[in-house]
Short mmCIF file of C-alpha atoms in Angstrom, two decimals:
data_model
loop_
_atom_site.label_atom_id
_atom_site.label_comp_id
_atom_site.label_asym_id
_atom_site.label_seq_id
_atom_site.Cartn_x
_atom_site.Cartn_y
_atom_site.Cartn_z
CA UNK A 10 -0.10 -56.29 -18.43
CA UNK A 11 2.40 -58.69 -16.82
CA UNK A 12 5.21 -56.07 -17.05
CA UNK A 13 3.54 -54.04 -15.10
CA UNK A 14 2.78 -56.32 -12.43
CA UNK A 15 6.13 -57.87 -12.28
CA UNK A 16 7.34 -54.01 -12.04
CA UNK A 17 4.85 -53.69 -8.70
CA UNK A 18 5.89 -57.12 -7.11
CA UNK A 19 8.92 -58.67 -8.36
CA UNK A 20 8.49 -62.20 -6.37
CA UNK A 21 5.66 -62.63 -9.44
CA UNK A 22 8.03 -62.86 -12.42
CA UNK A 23 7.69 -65.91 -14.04
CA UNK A 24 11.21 -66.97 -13.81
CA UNK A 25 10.66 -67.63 -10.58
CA UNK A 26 8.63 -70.55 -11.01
CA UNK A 27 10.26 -71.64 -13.77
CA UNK A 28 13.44 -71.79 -11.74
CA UNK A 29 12.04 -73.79 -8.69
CA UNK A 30 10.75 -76.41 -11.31
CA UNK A 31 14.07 -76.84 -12.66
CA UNK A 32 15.08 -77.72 -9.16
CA UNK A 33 13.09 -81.09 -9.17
CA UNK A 34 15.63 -84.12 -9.64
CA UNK A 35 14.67 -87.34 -11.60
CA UNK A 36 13.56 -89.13 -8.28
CA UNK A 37 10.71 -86.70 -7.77
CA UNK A 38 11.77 -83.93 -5.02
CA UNK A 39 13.46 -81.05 -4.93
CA UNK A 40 17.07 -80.20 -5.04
CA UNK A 41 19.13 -76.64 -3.60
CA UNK A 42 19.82 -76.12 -7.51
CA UNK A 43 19.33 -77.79 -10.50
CA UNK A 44 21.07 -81.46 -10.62
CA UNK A 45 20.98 -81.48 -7.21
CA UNK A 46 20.25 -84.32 -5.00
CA UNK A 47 16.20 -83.92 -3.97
CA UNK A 48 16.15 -83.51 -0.06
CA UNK A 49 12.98 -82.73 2.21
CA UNK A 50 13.78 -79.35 3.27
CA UNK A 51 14.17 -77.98 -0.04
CA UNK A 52 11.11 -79.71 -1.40
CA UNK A 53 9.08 -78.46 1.00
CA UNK A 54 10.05 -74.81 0.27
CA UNK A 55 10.38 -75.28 -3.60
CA UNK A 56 6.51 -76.56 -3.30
CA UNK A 57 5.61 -74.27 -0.91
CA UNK A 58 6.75 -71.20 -2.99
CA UNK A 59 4.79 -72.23 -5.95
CA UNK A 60 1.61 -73.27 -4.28
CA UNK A 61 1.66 -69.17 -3.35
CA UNK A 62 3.15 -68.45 -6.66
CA UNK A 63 -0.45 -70.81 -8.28
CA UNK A 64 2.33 -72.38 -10.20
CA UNK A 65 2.17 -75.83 -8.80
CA UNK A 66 1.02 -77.68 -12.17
CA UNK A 67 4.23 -76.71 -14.21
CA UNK A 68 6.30 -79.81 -11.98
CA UNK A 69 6.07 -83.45 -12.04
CA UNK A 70 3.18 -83.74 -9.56
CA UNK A 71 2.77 -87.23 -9.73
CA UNK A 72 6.65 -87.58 -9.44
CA UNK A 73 6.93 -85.78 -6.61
CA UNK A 74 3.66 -87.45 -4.59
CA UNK A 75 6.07 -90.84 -5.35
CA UNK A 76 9.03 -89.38 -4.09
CA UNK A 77 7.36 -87.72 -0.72
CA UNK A 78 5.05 -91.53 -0.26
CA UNK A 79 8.57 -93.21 -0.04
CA UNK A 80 10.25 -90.84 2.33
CA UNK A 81 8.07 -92.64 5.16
CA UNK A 82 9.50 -95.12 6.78
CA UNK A 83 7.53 -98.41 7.10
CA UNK A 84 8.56 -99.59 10.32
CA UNK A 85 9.06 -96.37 12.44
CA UNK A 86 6.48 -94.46 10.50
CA UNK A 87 8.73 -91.47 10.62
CA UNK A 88 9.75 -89.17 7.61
CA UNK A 89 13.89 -89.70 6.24
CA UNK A 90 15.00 -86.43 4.36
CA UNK A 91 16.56 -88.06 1.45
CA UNK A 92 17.14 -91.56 -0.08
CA UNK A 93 18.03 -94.30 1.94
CA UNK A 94 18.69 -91.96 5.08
CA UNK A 95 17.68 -92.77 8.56
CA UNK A 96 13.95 -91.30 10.00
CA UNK A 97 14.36 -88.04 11.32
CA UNK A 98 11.63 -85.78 13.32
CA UNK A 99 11.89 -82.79 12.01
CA UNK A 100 11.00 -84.10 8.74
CA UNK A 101 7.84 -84.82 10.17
CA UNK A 102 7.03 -80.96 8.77
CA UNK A 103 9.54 -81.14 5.59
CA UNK A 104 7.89 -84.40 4.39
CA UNK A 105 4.55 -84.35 6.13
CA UNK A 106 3.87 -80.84 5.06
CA UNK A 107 4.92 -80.65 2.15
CA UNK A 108 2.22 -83.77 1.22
CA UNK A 109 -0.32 -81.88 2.84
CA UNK A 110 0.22 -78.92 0.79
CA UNK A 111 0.17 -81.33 -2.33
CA UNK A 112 -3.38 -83.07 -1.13
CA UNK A 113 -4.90 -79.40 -0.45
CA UNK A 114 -3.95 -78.77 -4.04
CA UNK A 115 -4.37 -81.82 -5.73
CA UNK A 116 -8.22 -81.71 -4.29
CA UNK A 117 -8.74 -78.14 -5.47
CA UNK A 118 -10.72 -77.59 -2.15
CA UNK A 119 -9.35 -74.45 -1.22
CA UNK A 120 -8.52 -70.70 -2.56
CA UNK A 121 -5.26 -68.65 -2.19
CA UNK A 122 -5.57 -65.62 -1.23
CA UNK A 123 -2.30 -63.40 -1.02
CA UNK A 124 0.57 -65.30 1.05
CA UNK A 125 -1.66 -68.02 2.62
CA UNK A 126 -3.94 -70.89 2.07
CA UNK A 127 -6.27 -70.46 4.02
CA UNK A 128 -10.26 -70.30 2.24
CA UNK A 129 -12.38 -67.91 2.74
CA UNK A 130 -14.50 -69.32 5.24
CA UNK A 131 -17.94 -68.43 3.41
CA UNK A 132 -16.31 -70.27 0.48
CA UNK A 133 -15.29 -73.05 2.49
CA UNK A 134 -18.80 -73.73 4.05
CA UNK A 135 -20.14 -73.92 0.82
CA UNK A 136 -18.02 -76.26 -0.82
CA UNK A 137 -18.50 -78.91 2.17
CA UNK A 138 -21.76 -78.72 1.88
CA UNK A 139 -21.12 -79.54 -2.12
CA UNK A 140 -19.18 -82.52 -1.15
CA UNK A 141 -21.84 -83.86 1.44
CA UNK A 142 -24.41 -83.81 -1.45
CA UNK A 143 -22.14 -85.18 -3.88
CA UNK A 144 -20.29 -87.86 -2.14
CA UNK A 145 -21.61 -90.76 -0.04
CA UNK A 146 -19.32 -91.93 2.88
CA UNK A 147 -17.08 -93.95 1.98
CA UNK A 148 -16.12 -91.63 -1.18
CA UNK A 149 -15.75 -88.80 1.03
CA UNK A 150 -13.23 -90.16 3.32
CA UNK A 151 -11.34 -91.79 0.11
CA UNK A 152 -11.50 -87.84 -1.08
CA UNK A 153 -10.14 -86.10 2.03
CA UNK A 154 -7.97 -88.85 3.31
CA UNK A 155 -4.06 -87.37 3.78
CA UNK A 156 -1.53 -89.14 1.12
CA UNK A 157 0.40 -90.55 4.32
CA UNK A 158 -0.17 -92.51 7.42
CA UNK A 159 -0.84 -90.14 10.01
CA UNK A 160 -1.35 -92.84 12.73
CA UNK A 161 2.35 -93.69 12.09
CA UNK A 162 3.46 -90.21 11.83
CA UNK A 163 1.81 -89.18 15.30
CA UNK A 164 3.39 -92.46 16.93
CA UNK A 165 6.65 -91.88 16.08
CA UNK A 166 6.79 -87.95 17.10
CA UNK A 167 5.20 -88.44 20.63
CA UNK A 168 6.66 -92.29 21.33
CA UNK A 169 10.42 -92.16 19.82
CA UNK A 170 10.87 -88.16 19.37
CA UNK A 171 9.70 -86.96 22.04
CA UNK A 172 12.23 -86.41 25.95
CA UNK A 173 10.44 -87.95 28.81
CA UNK A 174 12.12 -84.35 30.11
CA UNK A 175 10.62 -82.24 27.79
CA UNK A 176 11.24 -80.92 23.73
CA UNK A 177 11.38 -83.06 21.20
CA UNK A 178 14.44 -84.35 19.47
CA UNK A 179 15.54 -86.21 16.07
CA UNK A 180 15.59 -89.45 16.93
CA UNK A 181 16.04 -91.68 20.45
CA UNK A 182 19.57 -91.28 21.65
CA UNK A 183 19.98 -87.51 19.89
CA UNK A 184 19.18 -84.71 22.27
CA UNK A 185 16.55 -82.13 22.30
CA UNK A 186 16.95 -79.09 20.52
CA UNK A 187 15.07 -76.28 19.99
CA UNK A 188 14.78 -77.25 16.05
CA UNK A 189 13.59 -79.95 16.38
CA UNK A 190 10.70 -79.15 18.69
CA UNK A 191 9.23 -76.91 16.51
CA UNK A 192 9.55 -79.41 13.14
CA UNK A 193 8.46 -82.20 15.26
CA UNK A 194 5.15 -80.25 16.47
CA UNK A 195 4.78 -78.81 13.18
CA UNK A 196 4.20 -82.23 12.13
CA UNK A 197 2.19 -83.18 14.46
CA UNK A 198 -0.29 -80.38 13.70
CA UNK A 199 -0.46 -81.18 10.23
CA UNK A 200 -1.04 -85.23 10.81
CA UNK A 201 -3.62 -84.16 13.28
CA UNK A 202 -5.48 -81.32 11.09
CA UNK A 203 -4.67 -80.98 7.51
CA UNK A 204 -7.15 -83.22 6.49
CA UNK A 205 -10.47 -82.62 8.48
CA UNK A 206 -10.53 -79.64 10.87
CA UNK A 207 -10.69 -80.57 14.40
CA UNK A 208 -12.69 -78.12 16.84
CA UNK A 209 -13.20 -77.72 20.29
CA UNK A 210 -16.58 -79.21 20.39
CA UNK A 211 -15.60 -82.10 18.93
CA UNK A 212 -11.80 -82.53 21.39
CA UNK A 213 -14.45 -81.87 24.69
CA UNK A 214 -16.82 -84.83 23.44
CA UNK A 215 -12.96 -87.14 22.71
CA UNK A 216 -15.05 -87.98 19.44
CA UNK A 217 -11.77 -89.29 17.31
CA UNK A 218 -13.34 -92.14 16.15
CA UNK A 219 -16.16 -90.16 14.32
CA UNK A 220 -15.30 -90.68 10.54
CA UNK A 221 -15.53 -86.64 9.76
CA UNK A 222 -12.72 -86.01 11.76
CA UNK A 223 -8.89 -87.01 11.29
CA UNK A 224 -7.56 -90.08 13.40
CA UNK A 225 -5.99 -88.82 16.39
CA UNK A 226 -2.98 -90.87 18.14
CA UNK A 227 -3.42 -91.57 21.87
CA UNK A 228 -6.28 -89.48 23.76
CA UNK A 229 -7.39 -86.38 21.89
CA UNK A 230 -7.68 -84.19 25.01
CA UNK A 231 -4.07 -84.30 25.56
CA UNK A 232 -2.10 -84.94 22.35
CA UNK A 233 -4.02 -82.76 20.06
CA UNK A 234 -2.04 -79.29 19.18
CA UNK A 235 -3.17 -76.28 17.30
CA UNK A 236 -4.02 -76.01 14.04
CA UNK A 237 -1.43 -74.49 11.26
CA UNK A 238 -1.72 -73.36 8.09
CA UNK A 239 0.33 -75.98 6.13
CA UNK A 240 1.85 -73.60 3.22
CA UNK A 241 2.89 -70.92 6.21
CA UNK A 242 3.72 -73.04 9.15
CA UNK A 243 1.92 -70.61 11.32
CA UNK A 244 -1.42 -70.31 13.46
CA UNK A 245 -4.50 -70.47 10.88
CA UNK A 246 -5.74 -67.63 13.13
CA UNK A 247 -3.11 -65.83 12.62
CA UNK A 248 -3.33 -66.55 8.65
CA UNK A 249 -7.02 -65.03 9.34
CA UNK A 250 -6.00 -62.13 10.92
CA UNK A 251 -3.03 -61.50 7.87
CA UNK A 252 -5.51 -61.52 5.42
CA UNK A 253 -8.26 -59.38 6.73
CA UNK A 254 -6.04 -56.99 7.33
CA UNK A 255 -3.48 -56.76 4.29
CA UNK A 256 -5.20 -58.38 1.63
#
């Protein structure tokens, strides 16, 4: 009975989700309210919400992948926030993220399970081993590939955002800030891993040319960060250890 659940959890009602999806503009993104102009932030949380919500097919997907494609800059490789606005780092999360948790969706290869996003890791070495027998190579990396340039994305955080002094900042010539270190490595963590999972074995060996394994900028051993959850923005570890014990 949906009454009853919506009695037990109110965050489930449906107008909710209906709601969010009226806050995605003509241009593809997401807006604070309805007829508002689409901006990263809110399109990351609007999408966000109903990936945990399992609402994500009642927007525009294909609208939105368009809008979230163009928000990366050609030339610095960077994320803007909105239309014809200058590259920014912390949208390096808003932007990046938010196409990562599109691709997870959009390739149906993993299962919510209360808040997060994480699979269930039984579940998760079985489909793998589905797409290994299924798909040759070349279809495989077509299949996983992220919807952005990660290269570009990993470039511009650790070459333009990043203070020779230390933090990370919006742009050269803005300062650091505390904000914008933790968008800016957010970012990073979801060029480097949202893809194809990255493990220790793998950073030890410096393999980041091996085609199971997503491109890495500059020497693996020293720019790769921890992994994170792309809906949550938090440790997967600490997604794991959420789950096992509330859900």
């Amino acid at each position: 009975d949906t009454s009853s659940i919506v009695l037990s959890n109110p965050l489930l009602a449906p107008s909710i989700a209906k709601h969010i999806s009226a806050c995605q503009t003509h241009e593809g993104g997401f807006g604070a309210e309805p007829h508002n102009e689409a901006h990263g932030g809110y399109t990351f949380c609007a999408l966000a919400s109903l990936r945990i919500l399992n609402a994500v097919e009642e927007i525009d997907v294909d609208n939105l992948r368009g809008w979230l494609a163009r928000r990366q800059m050609g030339y610095e490789g960077g994320f803007c926030g909105r239309t014809n606005k200058l590259v920014d780092g912390c949208y390096s999360f808003w932007q990046g993220g938010a196409m990562a948790v599109l691709d997870e969706w959009d390739r149906g290869a993993t299962e919510m399970k209360g808040g997060g996003s994480e699979m269930i890791e039984g579940e998760r070495e079985k489909k793998e081993e589905e797409y290994e027998e299924e798909l040759d190579e070349e279809e495989e990396w077509e299949r996983s590939e992220i919807s952005f340039d990660e290269i570009m994305l990993q470039r511009y955080i650790l070459l333009c955002a990043q203070d020779v002094n230390g933090g990370l900042r919006d742009k050269p010539s803005k300062p650091r800030d505390f904000y914008h270190t933790c968008y800016n490595l957010s970012g990073l963590s979801v060029a480097q891993h949202s893809s194809r999972l990255w493990l220790a074995d793998d950073i030890a060996n410096e393999s980041g040319d091996d085609s199971c394994l997503n491109r890495i900028f500059g020497d693996v051993t020293v720019n790769i960060v921890g992994r994170t959850d792309p809906v949550l923005n938090i440790r997967v570890e600490r997604v794991e250890v959420m789950l096992s014990q509330h859900f």
